[in-house]
Amino acid sequence: MTTPSRLRIAGGTVYDPANGVDGAVRDVCIEGERIVAELPAGVPRLDVRGMVVMPGGVDIHAHVAGSSVNHARRLLPEEHAADPAPAPQLADGPPARSGTGGTVPSTFATGYRYAGLGYTTAMEAAVAPLAARHAHAELDDTPIIDSGFYVLLGNDDYLLRQIAAGETARARDYAGWLLGVTRAYAIKIVNPGGVAVWKGGDGNGSRNVNGLDDAVGSSAVTPRKILETLAGAANALALPHPVHIHCNNLGQPGNFATTLESMRALAGQRAHFTHLQFHSYAGERGKGWRSAAKDVIEYVNGHAELSVDVGQVMFGSATTVTADGPVEHLLYTSSGRKWVNVDIELETGCGIVPYAYRERAAVAALQWAVGLELFLLAKDPWRVVLSTDHPNGGTFLSYPELIRLLMDRAYRDERLKAVNQKLLAGSTLLDGLAREYTLGEIAIVTRAGPARLLGLSRKGHLGPGADADVTVYAPDTDRAKMFAAPRYVIKGGTIVVEEGQLRRASAGARLAVRPDYDVAVTKDVKRFFDDYASVAFENYGAQ
Amino acid sequence: MSAAARTVEHVTCLGCGCACDDITVVVQRGRVTEAQQACALGTAWFGDGQVPDAVRIRGRADTLERALAEAAQLLADAKGPLVYLAGDISCEVQRDAVAIADRLKGAIDSLAGTAAAGVLAAQRRGRAGATLGELRQRADLVVFWGVDPGARYPRYNTRYAVEPVGLAVPAGRQGRRVIAVDVGDARGPADADGRVAIPPDAELDALGAMRAMVQGRAVPPDGPFGTAIALVQEMTKARYVAVVADAEPGPSPSDPDRAEALIALSQALNGPTRCALSTLRGGGNRSGADAVLTWQTGFPFAVDFGRGYPTYRPHAGAAERLAAGEVDAALVIGAPATLPDSVAGRLAGVATIAIGPRASAAGWKPVVAVDTGVAGIHEGGTAFRMDDVPLPLRPAFDGADVRSAAATVRALRERLEGAA
Ligand code: SF4
Ligand SMILES: [Zn+2]
């Protein structure tokens, strides 16, 4: 069928947790690009009796577009050669595009593959403001999904200067200006202060910060101050999504203490802590690692103002790509793999190391277990949502397998037996965590929850007025199979996946904020640009 | 045409990969009369802003409509079509051009292929790099490896690595030490603070010895690489080292393995100190072609869509394909004058379509030639600096009388896509 402007998705079993619907048989009505409460009899119907209907998936944290991602693509010709992506045969509209996959697919393949998985929204999690124009161009070439990005601010030299001078209000206005001028969606912090120290070529021997109160250049600037300033700014600017935080000490044994301290530093304020799995380890460097998932998730459970995504590690190929330059340097020296580092002027860094997580490797097995513990011990799925930090912990194509691990205890226990047990002592997973996620809970952690955390009021639910982003799955006891190949995906009212085949590729929309701020700040920023920047103030951003 | 001067500020120059975005262009009576701040190369790149406005089929003036129809026909009938991204086009045009190659199941290559050795080395090893502005903020030691940017990248030193003040280098030039490494005839800047001479046939061994030294292996300081060892010792003591090398082929051939050895050395220096390798690249938005091809196909140059998806043929780029007689129709988008000889010299025997600035003047006699404006002078869009920083283009002419490359290439794309 072509896409009708009115459509009744009839007779499916609907999971719409935002509207309290948990597996009820009912129709979902679409008119144009939105969900409506009712349609007259006789409109075109899509008969989905016996199938599972959910809102389109919403990815709260993935690396899919922009200069760092493109550096990663350029680094991986062998992966692209091994995973060709011929153009899908579409039913109508302009011809589709071919591309390549691997852990960091080309832009068109990224859009098609997300849609093929039932995802209709994805947020690019780390864009240097200097390269915002590049990120937008790539997102323009990423079909179907609605998208936006988080702009990197946690190591920004202008911002750090304001913090050093105690100019909190100016820091807030700067953040407001930067979000608007780059057309970003949220503020991202990566290893607050640590990247600045790495770039500065000084600091302690590790060329990084180790704790919340380490000095970053000036003693008035610390990771703690950066967190407080930007969390405060995001909340004062009334951004739909709070500050999005990648903590210090990613991937280090014992880092859970830093993670908890960071959470306590922002007590009472809204904040999102990303890829929590990578920040939930006990132990000491050189003396072994242990899971600290329980300590960390218990804190999250008790603090309703906090939200997290898990950043699950999945066995197989991955590419680590992050603004956290010092971490990637560490991974390069320990793994001996190829390594890209790009220091980005006045703003941030970028590091890339291709990687693989193996079941037989002790640390990878621990990371896998820690992620699952976080999921299984989480009390409130609305605040503990699904991610693999694509492509860092695994690609978005591994989400169905992750869903199976969450929903199917027997399968999980079987997989647990196959992994290296060396570092699993103390993991609650060994105690036999019995929990199995329900379909309703999966709908929360993959769409309703992320949409709510992002403040996307028209996403992640199927109530009247919502965007007509709908995914229909054929039930299968093998949940990985079920979620890997939805039967229908409707994006903004267009049927993009039909009978399991990608048939249409509409363009996605851009999600961006434009907060109010005191424009007086721009005079001072321009002065800073004139003194230090290598691009003109007038040419900056992506407007 | 108004006699009053028109001034456009913050214009980005694509004369070389520096992509200086501080140019003020003055237009009087329809001509560029000034490009303030531009170097001589940049001034020449802006020229007077006059471009021919011809549409020709087999040398005869014709309509755009017929030219596009003829071009579409030629391409659709070709068995081995090649799309080539020449210089002076925006990323927006490049994006449409890749779509055309995809549609044709043809090959596509670009001016970025001139730096193939460095790209391939970085694909094997990765790289330790930085944006140019970060070198300005940080570098207290700048090592020019067999290159003096003065000739081909004239404002590199004044705008980026050497002279300007930076956050960690408040004294600017005074706060930095500049070393010239002369590799045979390929000499570093004349006004360097120190010089090291390395014979071309010893270059790789010297780089290897330097890296070994950084990695803590014993290298005799009085052996054959004494000066190189002294240099690397100085490098390890600096706070942040910039190593600058030319990624474009120079007048004298350089060791094909130099790129990889420089990457390996600069990576190893991140440990004892911080180090970034800055590879100089030419102008015309060739870095944009590299970026666009990478994001659309996964590969930076020399891509073949022949199987219905992109495959990488880094050793069978445009020049090699043309030489092997595998190309029966070529679509060259961009300024023919920017083509490397290895491509331009082999186009004469092929049915070609040229769309771009001064296309009608192409020496290889295109079957179809459509003149357009120059990205950054007559039309806007995005271009990438040599360090992958994207910049907006601010055309001094609003393009009223000049045919737009973007619109022309889009029209050709639509024609080819409609012909499904
Ligand atoms: S240095 Fe290069 S970009 Fe800058 S003005 Fe000269 S030619 Fe143009
Ligand atoms: Zn991430």
Coordinates of N, CA and C in Angstrom, one line a residue, chain A residues 244-345:
Chain A
H244 N 23.9 16.3 30.5 CA 24.2 14.9 30.2 C 25.6 14.6 30.5
I245 N 25.9 13.8 31.5 CA 27.2 13.7 32.1 C 27.9 12.3 31.8
H246 N 29.1 12.4 31.3 CA 30.0 11.3 31.2 C 31.0 11.6 32.3
C247 N 31.1 10.9 33.4 CA 31.9 11.2 34.6 C 33.4 11.1 34.3
N248 N 34.1 11.5 35.3 CA 35.6 11.3 35.3 C 35.9 9.8 35.5
N249 N 37.1 9.5 35.1 CA 37.6 8.1 35.4 C 36.9 7.0 34.7
L250 N 36.4 7.2 33.5 CA 35.7 6.2 32.8 C 36.6 5.0 32.6
G251 N 36.0 3.8 32.9 CA 36.6 2.6 32.6 C 37.7 2.2 33.7
Q252 N 37.9 2.9 34.7 CA 38.9 2.6 35.7 C 38.4 1.8 36.9
P253 N 39.1 0.9 37.4 CA 38.7 0.2 38.6 C 38.6 1.2 39.7
G254 N 37.6 1.0 40.5 CA 37.4 1.9 41.7 C 36.7 3.2 41.3
N255 N 36.3 3.4 40.1 CA 35.7 4.6 39.7 C 34.3 4.9 40.2
F256 N 33.7 3.8 40.8 CA 32.3 4.1 41.3 C 32.3 5.1 42.4
A257 N 33.4 5.3 43.1 CA 33.4 6.3 44.1 C 33.3 7.7 43.5
T258 N 34.0 7.9 42.4 CA 33.9 9.2 41.7 C 32.5 9.4 41.1
T259 N 31.9 8.3 40.6 CA 30.5 8.4 40.1 C 29.6 8.8 41.2
L260 N 29.6 8.2 42.3 CA 28.7 8.5 43.4 C 29.0 9.9 43.9
E261 N 30.2 10.3 44.0 CA 30.6 11.7 44.4 C 30.0 12.7 43.4
S262 N 30.1 12.4 42.1 CA 29.5 13.3 41.1 C 28.0 13.4 41.3
M263 N 27.3 12.3 41.6 CA 25.9 12.3 41.8 C 25.6 13.2 43.1
R264 N 26.3 13.0 44.1 CA 26.1 13.7 45.4 C 26.3 15.2 45.1
A265 N 27.3 15.5 44.3 CA 27.7 16.9 44.1 C 26.5 17.6 43.5
L266 N 25.6 16.9 42.8 CA 24.5 17.6 42.1 C 23.2 17.2 42.9
A267 N 23.3 16.8 44.1 CA 22.1 16.3 44.8 C 21.0 17.3 44.7
G268 N 19.8 16.8 44.4 CA 18.6 17.7 44.4 C 18.4 18.3 43.0
Q269 N 19.4 18.3 42.1 CA 19.3 18.9 40.8 C 19.0 17.8 39.8
R270 N 18.3 18.1 38.7 CA 18.1 17.2 37.6 C 19.5 17.0 36.9
A271 N 19.8 15.7 36.6 CA 21.0 15.5 35.9 C 20.9 14.1 35.3
H272 N 21.5 13.9 34.1 CA 21.5 12.6 33.5 C 22.9 12.1 33.4
F273 N 23.1 10.9 34.0 CA 24.4 10.3 34.0 C 24.4 9.2 32.9
T274 N 25.4 9.3 31.9 CA 25.3 8.4 30.8 C 26.3 7.2 30.9
H275 N 26.0 6.2 30.1 CA 26.7 4.9 30.1 C 27.3 4.6 31.5
L276 N 26.3 4.4 32.4 CA 26.7 4.2 33.8 C 27.5 3.0 34.1
Q277 N 27.3 2.0 33.2 CA 28.1 0.8 33.3 C 29.6 1.0 33.3
F278 N 30.1 1.9 32.5 CA 31.5 2.2 32.4 C 32.0 3.0 33.7
H279 N 31.1 3.3 34.6 CA 31.5 4.1 35.7 C 31.1 3.4 37.0
S280 N 31.0 2.1 37.0 CA 30.5 1.4 38.2 C 31.4 0.2 38.6
Y281 N 32.7 0.5 38.7 CA 33.6 -0.6 39.0 C 34.2 -0.3 40.4
A282 N 34.4 -1.3 41.2 CA 35.2 -1.2 42.4 C 36.6 -1.8 42.1
G283 N 37.4 -1.8 43.1 CA 38.7 -2.4 42.9 C 39.8 -1.3 42.8
E284 N 40.9 -1.7 42.4 CA 42.0 -0.7 42.3 C 42.9 -1.1 41.2
R285 N 43.5 -0.1 40.5 CA 44.3 -0.4 39.4 C 45.5 -1.3 39.8
G286 N 45.7 -2.3 39.0 CA 46.8 -3.3 39.3 C 46.4 -4.3 40.4
K287 N 45.2 -4.1 41.1 CA 44.8 -5.0 42.1 C 43.4 -5.6 41.9
G288 N 43.0 -5.6 40.6 CA 41.8 -6.2 40.3 C 40.6 -5.3 40.3
W289 N 39.6 -5.8 39.6 CA 38.3 -5.1 39.4 C 37.2 -5.9 40.0
R290 N 36.2 -5.2 40.5 CA 34.9 -5.8 40.9 C 33.8 -5.0 40.5
S291 N 32.6 -5.6 40.5 CA 31.4 -4.9 40.2 C 31.0 -4.0 41.4
A292 N 30.7 -2.7 41.1 CA 30.1 -1.9 42.1 C 28.7 -1.5 41.7
A293 N 28.1 -2.3 40.8 CA 26.8 -1.9 40.2 C 25.7 -1.7 41.3
K294 N 25.8 -2.5 42.3 CA 24.8 -2.5 43.4 C 24.8 -1.1 44.1
D295 N 26.0 -0.7 44.5 CA 26.2 0.6 45.2 C 25.6 1.7 44.4
V296 N 26.0 1.7 43.1 CA 25.7 2.8 42.2 C 24.2 2.9 42.0
I297 N 23.6 1.7 41.6 CA 22.2 1.7 41.2 C 21.3 2.0 42.5
E298 N 21.8 1.6 43.6 CA 21.0 1.9 44.8 C 20.9 3.4 45.1
Y299 N 22.0 4.1 44.8 CA 21.9 5.5 44.9 C 20.9 6.1 43.9
V300 N 21.0 5.6 42.7 CA 20.1 6.1 41.6 C 18.7 5.8 42.0
N301 N 18.4 4.6 42.5 CA 17.1 4.2 42.9 C 16.5 5.2 43.9
G302 N 17.3 5.7 44.8 CA 16.9 6.6 45.9 C 16.8 8.0 45.5
H303 N 17.2 8.4 44.3 CA 17.2 9.8 43.9 C 16.4 10.1 42.7
A304 N 15.2 10.5 42.8 CA 14.3 10.7 41.7 C 14.7 11.7 40.7
E305 N 15.6 12.6 41.1 CA 16.0 13.7 40.2 C 17.1 13.2 39.2
L306 N 17.6 12.0 39.5 CA 18.7 11.5 38.6 C 18.1 10.6 37.6
S307 N 18.7 10.6 36.4 CA 18.4 9.5 35.4 C 19.7 9.0 34.8
V308 N 19.7 7.9 34.2 CA 20.9 7.3 33.6 C 20.5 6.5 32.4
D309 N 21.5 6.3 31.5 CA 21.4 5.2 30.5 C 22.5 4.3 30.9
V310 N 22.4 3.0 30.5 CA 23.3 2.0 31.0 C 24.6 1.9 30.3
G311 N 24.6 2.0 29.0 CA 25.9 1.8 28.3 C 26.3 0.3 28.4
Q312 N 25.4 -0.6 28.1 CA 25.7 -2.0 28.2 C 26.8 -2.4 27.2
V313 N 27.7 -3.3 27.6 CA 28.7 -3.9 26.8 C 28.1 -5.1 26.2
M314 N 28.3 -5.3 24.9 CA 27.8 -6.5 24.2 C 29.0 -7.2 23.6
F315 N 29.0 -8.5 23.6 CA 30.2 -9.2 23.1 C 30.2 -9.1 21.6
G316 N 31.4 -8.8 21.1 CA 31.6 -8.6 19.6 C 32.4 -7.3 19.3
S317 N 32.3 -6.9 18.1 CA 33.1 -5.7 17.7 C 32.4 -4.4 18.2
A318 N 33.3 -3.5 18.5 CA 32.8 -2.2 18.9 C 33.9 -1.2 18.4
T319 N 33.5 0.1 18.5 CA 34.5 1.1 18.2 C 34.4 2.1 19.4
T320 N 35.4 2.3 20.1 CA 35.3 3.3 21.2 C 35.6 4.7 20.5
V321 N 34.7 5.6 20.7 CA 34.9 6.9 20.1 C 34.3 7.9 21.1
T322 N 35.1 8.8 21.6 CA 34.7 9.7 22.7 C 35.5 11.0 22.7
A323 N 35.0 12.0 23.3 CA 35.7 13.2 23.5 C 36.8 13.0 24.6
D324 N 36.7 11.9 25.3 CA 37.6 11.6 26.5 C 38.9 11.2 26.0
G325 N 39.7 12.1 25.5 CA 41.0 11.8 24.9 C 42.0 11.0 25.8
P326 N 42.1 11.4 27.0 CA 43.0 10.6 27.9 C 42.6 9.1 28.0
V327 N 41.3 8.8 28.1 CA 40.9 7.4 28.2 C 41.3 6.7 27.0
E328 N 41.1 7.3 25.8 CA 41.5 6.6 24.6 C 43.0 6.3 24.5
H329 N 43.7 7.3 25.0 CA 45.2 7.1 25.0 C 45.6 5.9 25.9
L330 N 44.9 5.8 27.0 CA 45.1 4.6 27.9 C 44.8 3.3 27.2
L331 N 43.6 3.3 26.5 CA 43.2 2.1 25.8 C 44.2 1.8 24.6
Y332 N 44.7 2.8 24.0 CA 45.7 2.6 22.9 C 46.9 2.0 23.5
T333 N 47.4 2.5 24.6 CA 48.7 1.9 25.1 C 48.5 0.5 25.7
S334 N 47.3 0.3 26.2 CA 47.1 -1.1 26.7 C 46.7 -2.1 25.7
S335 N 46.0 -1.7 24.6 CA 45.5 -2.6 23.6 C 46.5 -2.7 22.4
G336 N 47.3 -1.7 22.1 CA 48.2 -1.7 21.0 C 47.4 -1.6 19.7
R337 N 46.1 -1.3 19.7 CA 45.4 -1.1 18.5 C 45.6 0.2 17.8
K338 N 45.0 0.4 16.7 CA 45.2 1.7 16.0 C 44.4 2.8 16.8
W339 N 44.9 4.0 16.7 CA 44.4 5.1 17.6 C 44.4 6.4 16.9
V340 N 43.2 7.1 17.1 CA 43.1 8.5 16.6 C 42.9 9.4 17.8
N341 N 43.7 10.5 17.8 CA 43.4 11.5 18.8 C 43.4 12.8 18.0
V342 N 42.3 13.6 18.3 CA 42.3 15.0 17.7 C 41.9 15.9 18.9
D343 N 42.9 16.8 19.2 CA 42.6 17.9 20.2 C 41.8 19.0 19.4
I344 N 40.7 19.4 20.0 CA 39.9 20.4 19.3 C 40.0 21.7 20.0
E345 N 40.4 22.7 19.3 CA 40.8 24.0 19.9 C 39.7 24.6 20.8

